[in-house]
Short mmCIF file of C-alpha atoms in Angstrom, two decimals:
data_model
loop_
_atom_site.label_atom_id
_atom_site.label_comp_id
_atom_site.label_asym_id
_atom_site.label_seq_id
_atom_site.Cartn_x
_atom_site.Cartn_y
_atom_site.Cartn_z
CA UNK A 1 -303.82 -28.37 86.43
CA UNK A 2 -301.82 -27.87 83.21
CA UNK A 3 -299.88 -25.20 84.65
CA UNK A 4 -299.11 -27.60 87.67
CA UNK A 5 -297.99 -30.30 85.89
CA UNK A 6 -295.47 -28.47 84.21
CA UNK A 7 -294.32 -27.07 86.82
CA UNK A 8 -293.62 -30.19 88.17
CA UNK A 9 -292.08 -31.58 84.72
CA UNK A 10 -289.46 -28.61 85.13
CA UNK A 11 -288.85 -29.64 88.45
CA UNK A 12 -288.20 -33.05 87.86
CA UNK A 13 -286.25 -32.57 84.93
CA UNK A 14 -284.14 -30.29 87.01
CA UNK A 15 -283.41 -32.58 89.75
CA UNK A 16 -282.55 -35.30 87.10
CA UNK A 17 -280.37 -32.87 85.67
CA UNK A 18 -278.80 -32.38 89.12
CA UNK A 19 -278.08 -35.79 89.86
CA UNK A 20 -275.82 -36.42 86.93
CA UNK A 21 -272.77 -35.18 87.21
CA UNK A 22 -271.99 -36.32 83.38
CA UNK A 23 -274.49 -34.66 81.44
CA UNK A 24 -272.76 -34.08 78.16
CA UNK A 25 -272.31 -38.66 78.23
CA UNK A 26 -274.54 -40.74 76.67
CA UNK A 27 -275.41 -43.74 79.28
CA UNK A 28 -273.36 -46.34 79.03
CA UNK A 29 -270.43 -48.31 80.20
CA UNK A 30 -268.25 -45.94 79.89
CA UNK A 31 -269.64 -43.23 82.02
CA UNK A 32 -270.71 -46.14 84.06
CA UNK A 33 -267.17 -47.15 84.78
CA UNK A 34 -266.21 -43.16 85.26
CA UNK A 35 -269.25 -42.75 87.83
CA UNK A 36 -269.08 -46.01 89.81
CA UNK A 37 -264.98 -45.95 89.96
CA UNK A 38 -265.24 -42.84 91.81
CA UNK A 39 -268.13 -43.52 93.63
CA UNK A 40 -266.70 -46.90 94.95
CA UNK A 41 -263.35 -44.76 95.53
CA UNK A 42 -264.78 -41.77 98.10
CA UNK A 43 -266.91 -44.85 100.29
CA UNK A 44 -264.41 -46.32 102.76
CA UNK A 45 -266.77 -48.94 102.91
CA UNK A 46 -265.91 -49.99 99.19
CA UNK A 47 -263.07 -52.14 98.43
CA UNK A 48 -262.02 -49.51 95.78
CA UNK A 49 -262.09 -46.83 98.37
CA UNK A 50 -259.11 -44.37 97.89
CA UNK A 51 -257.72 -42.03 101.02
CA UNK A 52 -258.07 -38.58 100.63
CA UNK A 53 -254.23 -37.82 100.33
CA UNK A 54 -254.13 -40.38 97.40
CA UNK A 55 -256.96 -39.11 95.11
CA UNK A 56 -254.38 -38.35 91.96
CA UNK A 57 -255.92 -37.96 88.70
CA UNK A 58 -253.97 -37.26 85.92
CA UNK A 59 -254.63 -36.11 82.54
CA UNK A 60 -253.03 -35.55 79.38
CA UNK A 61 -253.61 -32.27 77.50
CA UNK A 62 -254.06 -32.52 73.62
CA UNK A 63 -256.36 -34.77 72.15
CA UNK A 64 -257.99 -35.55 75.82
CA UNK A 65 -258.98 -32.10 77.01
CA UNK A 66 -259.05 -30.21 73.89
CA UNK A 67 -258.36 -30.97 70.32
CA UNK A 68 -255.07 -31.21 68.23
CA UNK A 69 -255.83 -31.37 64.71
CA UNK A 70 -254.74 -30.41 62.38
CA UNK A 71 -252.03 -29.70 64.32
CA UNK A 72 -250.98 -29.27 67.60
CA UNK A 73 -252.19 -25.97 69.02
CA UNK A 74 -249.05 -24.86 70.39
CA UNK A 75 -247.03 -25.22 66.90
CA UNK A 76 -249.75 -23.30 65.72
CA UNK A 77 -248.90 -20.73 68.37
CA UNK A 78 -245.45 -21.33 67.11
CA UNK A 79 -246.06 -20.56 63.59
CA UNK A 80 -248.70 -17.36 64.41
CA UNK A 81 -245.54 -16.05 65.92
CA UNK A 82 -243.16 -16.47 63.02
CA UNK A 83 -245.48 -14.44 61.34
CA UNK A 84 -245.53 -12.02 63.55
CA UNK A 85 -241.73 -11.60 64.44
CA UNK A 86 -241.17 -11.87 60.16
CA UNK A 87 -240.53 -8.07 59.92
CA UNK A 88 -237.82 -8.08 62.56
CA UNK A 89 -236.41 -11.23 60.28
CA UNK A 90 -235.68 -10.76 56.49
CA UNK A 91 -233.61 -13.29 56.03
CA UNK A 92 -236.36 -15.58 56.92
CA UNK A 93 -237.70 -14.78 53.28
CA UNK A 94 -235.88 -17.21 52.10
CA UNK A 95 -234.35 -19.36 54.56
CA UNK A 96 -236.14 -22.61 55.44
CA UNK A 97 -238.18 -23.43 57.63
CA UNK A 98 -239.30 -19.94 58.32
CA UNK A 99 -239.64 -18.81 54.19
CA UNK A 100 -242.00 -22.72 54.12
CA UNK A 101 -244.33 -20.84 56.95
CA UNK A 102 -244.33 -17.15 55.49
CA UNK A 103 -245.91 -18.81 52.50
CA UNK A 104 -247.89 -20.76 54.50
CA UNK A 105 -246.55 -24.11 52.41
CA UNK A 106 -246.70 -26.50 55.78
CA UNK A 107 -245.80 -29.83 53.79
CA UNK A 108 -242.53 -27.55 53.19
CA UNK A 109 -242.14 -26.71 56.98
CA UNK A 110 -243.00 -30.41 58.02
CA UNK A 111 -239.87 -31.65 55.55
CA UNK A 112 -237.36 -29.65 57.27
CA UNK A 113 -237.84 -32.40 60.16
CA UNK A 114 -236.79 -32.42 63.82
CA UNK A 115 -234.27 -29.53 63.27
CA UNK A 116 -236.61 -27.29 61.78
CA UNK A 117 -239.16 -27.79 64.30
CA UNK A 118 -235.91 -26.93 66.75
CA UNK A 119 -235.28 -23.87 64.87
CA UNK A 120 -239.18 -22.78 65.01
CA UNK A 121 -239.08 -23.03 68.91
CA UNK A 122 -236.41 -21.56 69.43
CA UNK A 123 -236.91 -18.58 67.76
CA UNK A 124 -240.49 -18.49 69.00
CA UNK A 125 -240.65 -19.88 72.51
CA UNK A 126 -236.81 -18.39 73.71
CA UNK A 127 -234.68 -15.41 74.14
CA UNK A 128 -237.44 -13.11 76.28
CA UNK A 129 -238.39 -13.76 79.86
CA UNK A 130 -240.84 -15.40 81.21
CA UNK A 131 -243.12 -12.77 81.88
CA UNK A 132 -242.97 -11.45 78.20
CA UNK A 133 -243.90 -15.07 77.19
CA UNK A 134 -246.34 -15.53 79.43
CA UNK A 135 -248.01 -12.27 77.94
CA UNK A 136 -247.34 -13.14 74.77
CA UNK A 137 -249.17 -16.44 75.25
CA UNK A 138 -252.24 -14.64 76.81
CA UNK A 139 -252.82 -12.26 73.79
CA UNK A 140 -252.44 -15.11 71.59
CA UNK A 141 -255.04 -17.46 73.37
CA UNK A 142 -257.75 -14.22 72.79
CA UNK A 143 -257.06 -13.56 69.86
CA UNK A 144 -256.00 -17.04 67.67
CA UNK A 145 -258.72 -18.91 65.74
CA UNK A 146 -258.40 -22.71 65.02
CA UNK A 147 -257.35 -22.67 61.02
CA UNK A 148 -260.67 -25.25 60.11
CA UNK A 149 -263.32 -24.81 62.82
CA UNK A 150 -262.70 -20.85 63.05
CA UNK A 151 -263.16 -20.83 67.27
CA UNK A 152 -261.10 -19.83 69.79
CA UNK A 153 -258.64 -22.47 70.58
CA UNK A 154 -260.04 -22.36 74.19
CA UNK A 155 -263.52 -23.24 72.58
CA UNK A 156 -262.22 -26.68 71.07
CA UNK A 157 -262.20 -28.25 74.90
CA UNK A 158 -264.38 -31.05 75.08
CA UNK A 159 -267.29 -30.54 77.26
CA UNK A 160 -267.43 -33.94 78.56
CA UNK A 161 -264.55 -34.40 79.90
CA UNK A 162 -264.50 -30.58 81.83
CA UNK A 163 -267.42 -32.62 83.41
CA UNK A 164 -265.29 -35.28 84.44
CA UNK A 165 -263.22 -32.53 85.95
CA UNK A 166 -265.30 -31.02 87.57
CA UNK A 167 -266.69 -34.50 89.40
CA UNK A 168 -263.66 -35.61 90.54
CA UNK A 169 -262.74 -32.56 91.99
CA UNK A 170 -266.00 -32.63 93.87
CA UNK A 171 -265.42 -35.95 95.04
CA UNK A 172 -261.63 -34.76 96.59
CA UNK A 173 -259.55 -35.90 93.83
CA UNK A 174 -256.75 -33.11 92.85
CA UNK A 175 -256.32 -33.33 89.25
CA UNK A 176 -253.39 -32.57 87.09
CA UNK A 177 -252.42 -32.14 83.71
CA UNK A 178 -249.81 -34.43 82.60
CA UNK A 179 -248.69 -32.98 78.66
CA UNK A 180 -246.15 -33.05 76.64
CA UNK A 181 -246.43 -29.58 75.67
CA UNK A 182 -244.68 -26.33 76.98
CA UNK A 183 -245.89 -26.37 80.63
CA UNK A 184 -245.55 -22.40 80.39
CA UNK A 185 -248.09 -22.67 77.72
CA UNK A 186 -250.42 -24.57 79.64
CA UNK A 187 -249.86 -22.48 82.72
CA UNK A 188 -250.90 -19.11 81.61
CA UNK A 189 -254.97 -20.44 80.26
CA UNK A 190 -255.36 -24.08 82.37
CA UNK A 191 -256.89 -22.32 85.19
CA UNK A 192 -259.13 -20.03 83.88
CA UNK A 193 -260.13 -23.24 81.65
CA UNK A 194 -259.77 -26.27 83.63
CA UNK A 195 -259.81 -25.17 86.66
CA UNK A 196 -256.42 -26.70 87.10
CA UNK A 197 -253.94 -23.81 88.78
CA UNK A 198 -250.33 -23.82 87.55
CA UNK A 199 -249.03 -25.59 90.18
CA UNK A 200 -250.63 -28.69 88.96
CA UNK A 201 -249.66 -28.31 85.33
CA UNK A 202 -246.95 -31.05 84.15
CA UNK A 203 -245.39 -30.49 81.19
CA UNK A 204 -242.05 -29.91 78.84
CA UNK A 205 -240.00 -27.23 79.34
CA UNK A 206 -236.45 -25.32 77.89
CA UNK A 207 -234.08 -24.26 80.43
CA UNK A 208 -234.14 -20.69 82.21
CA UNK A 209 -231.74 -18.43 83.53
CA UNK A 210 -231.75 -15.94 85.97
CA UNK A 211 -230.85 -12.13 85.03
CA UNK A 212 -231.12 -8.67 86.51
CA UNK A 213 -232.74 -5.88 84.59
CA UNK A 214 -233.31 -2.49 85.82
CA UNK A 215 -232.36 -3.64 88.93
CA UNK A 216 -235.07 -6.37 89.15
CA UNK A 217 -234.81 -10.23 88.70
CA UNK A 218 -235.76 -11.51 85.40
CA UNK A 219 -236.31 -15.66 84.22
CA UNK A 220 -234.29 -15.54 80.90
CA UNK A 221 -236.13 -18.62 78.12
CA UNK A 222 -232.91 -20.27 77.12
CA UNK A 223 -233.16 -22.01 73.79
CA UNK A 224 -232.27 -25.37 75.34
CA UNK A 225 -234.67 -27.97 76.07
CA UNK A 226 -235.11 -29.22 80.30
CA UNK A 227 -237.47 -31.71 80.49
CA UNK A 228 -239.41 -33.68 77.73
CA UNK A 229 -242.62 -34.75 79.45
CA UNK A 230 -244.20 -37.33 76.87
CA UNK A 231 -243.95 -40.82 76.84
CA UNK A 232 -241.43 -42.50 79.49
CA UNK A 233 -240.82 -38.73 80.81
CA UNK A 234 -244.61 -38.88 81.90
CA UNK A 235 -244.13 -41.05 84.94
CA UNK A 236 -240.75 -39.20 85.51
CA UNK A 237 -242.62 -36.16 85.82
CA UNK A 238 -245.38 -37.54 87.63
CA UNK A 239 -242.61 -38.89 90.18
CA UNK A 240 -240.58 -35.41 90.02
CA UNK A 241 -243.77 -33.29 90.69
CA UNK A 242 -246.71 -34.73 92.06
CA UNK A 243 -244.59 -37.58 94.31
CA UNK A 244 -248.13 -39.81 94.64
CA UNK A 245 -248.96 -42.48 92.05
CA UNK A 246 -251.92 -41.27 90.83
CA UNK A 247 -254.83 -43.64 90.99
CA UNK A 248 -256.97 -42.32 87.91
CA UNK A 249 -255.68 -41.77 84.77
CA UNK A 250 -256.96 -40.16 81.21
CA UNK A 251 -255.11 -40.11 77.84
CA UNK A 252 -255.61 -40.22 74.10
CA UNK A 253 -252.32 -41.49 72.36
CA UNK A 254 -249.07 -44.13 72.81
CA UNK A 255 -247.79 -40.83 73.97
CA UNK A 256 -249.36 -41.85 76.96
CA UNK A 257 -248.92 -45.14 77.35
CA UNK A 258 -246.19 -44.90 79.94
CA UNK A 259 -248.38 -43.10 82.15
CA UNK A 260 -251.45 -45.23 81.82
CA UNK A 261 -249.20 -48.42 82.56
CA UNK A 262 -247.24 -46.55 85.33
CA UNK A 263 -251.37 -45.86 86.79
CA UNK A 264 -251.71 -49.45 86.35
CA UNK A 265 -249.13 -50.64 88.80
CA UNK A 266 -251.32 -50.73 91.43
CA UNK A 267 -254.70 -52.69 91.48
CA UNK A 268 -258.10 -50.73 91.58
CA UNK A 269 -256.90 -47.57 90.10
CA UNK A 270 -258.98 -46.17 86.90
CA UNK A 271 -257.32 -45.99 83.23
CA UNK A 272 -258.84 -44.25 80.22
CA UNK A 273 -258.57 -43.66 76.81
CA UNK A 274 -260.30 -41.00 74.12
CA UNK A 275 -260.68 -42.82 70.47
CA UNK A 276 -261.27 -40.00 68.04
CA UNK A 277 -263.90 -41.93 66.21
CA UNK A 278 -266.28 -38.68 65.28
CA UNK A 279 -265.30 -37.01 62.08
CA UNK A 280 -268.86 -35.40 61.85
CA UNK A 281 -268.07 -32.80 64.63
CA UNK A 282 -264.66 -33.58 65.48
CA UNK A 283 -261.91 -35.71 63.75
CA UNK A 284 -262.02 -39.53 63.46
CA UNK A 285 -257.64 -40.95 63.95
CA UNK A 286 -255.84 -43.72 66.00
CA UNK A 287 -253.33 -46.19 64.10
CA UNK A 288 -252.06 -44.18 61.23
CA UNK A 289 -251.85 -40.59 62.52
CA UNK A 290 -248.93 -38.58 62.64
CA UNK A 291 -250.93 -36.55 65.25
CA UNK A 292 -251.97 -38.29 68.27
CA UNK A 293 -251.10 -41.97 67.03
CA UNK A 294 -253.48 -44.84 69.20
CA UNK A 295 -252.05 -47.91 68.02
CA UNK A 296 -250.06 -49.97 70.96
CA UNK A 297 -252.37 -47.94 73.35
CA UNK A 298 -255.30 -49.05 71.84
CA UNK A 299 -253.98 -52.88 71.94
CA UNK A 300 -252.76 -52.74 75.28
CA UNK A 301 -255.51 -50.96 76.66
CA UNK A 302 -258.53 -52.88 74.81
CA UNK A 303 -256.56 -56.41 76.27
CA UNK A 304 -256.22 -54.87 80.00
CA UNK A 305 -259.77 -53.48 80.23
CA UNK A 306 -259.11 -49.84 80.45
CA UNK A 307 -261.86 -48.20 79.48
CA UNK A 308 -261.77 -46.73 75.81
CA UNK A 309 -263.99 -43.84 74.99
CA UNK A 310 -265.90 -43.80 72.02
CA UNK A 311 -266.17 -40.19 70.92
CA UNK A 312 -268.94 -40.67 68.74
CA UNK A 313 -271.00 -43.06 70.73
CA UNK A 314 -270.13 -41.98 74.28
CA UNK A 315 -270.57 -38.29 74.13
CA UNK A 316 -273.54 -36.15 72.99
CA UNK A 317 -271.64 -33.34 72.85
CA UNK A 318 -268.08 -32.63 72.17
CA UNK A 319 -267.48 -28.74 73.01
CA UNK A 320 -268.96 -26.26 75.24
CA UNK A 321 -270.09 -24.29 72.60
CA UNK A 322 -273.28 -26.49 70.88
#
């Protein structure tokens, strides 16, 4: 009898388990909102009900799906390969920014401003094709450990909100990442990691050029910047690539405010934002952060009733790995 009833525990448990598509949320209203928008959206007997060819969700990158403190990840990359192309440069020994990062004195590198950051890039992220920086990339994204939590960078992606993924996509939504990092960056891991294939990866980018070598066709990086897809450029690039107003929308930051708001055009589509309120076991920020600032956001979302995610509260589990 023993053996039967626990047996029928694990079954139970298991069909429980089954039935929620959010595991890694705690119950309440925010995974309510997330599970009954959606619901009400694929019933064309709701109200709410969304189309097929209309189910756009949209999703920034850092600080939403994956951390970006203490930094963002790809100025880390940025930096790893300063380090590694130092050799090649002597001169960098004692020219700033690069001599600031060789000693690994980042308050230095931060003070040489915008143009240093200009001068990192382009040294970093130009002047090799795309295919070489792609690879480049890759190796990286094996290999790189986050400087405080010691992980693989693709490691620090929240758990819950690969859930939320994952449930919209099984509910017909097509979901796209929305960032304003390098969108050849995001490209070369967001499939393998999302589940989100290039060709629905938004992002910045730097001009490219088209060269022959050995008698084959080559995408040259230029160090000149394309498109700058953060803040206003987000609904640009929304506009330019997706062409749909997308209907659900997640972000962390006033870097995405102008998304959010452009989401919130129409009536009865979904709005979201992450507050990093868990310094335990990940990093508590909003107002006063020079990474991932939530201050109008925060305002203008809290008055609008967009639902704001509290890390610490909403989730019982912030990465894949426990």
């Amino acid at each position: 009898m023993r053996y039967l009833f626990l047996l029928l525990l694990l079954f139970v448990t298991q069909v429980v388990s089954a039935a929620d598509p959010l595991p890694s949320w705690n119950d309440g209203p925010a995974k309510d909102a997330i599970i009954n928008f959606v619901k009400c959206a694929t019933n064309d007997g709701c109200p709410l009900y969304v189309p097929p060819q209309d189910r756009i969700a949209v999703f920034d990158n850092d600080g939403t799906l994956w951390s970006e403190q203490p930094a963002y990840f790809q100025l880390l990359f940025a930096l790893d390969r300063v380090k590694a192309l130092a050799d090649q440069h002597p001169e960098w020994k004692t020219e700033q920014p690069f001599k600031a990062i060789l000693e690994n004195d980042l308050k230095a590198a931060a003070a040489s401003g915008k143009d240093g950051l200009l001068k990192i890039m382009a040294v970093t992220h130009s002047g090799m094709t795309t295919d070489e920086f792609e690879e480049t990339v890759r190796d990286w994204i094996k290999t790189a450990r986050h400087p405080e939590k010691y992980l693989p960078y693709t490691e620090l992606v929240y758990q819950p909100m690969l859930e939320v993924l994952k449930f919209l996509r099984a509910n017909g939504f097509k979901t796209y990442i929305v960032s304003g990092g390098g969108v050849d960056f995001l490209r070369v891991w967001a499939e393998d990691v999302y589940g989100i294939p290039p060709e629905q990866v938004i992002g910045s980018s730097i001009k490219v050029k088209l060269e022959e070598r050995d008698g084959k066709p080559v995408l040259l990086r230029l160090a000149e910047i394309d498109f700058i897809d953060d803040k206003e450029g987000k609904p640009v690039g929304i506009h330019r690539f997706i062409g749909r107003a997308p209907v659900i929308a997640f972000g962390n930051s006033d870097g995405d405010l102008q998304m959010l708001q452009w989401t919130d055009r129409k009536p009865n589509t979904f709005k979201a934002l992450v507050h990093h309120t868990d310094a335990k076991r990940e990093y508590a920020y909003d107002r006063n952060s020079h990474i991932g600032q939530l201050n109008k956001a925060l305002d203008e979302g809290t008055e609008k009733g967009w639902t704001v995610i509290d890390m610490r509260k909403d989730w019982n589990r912030i990465y894949p790995t426990p």
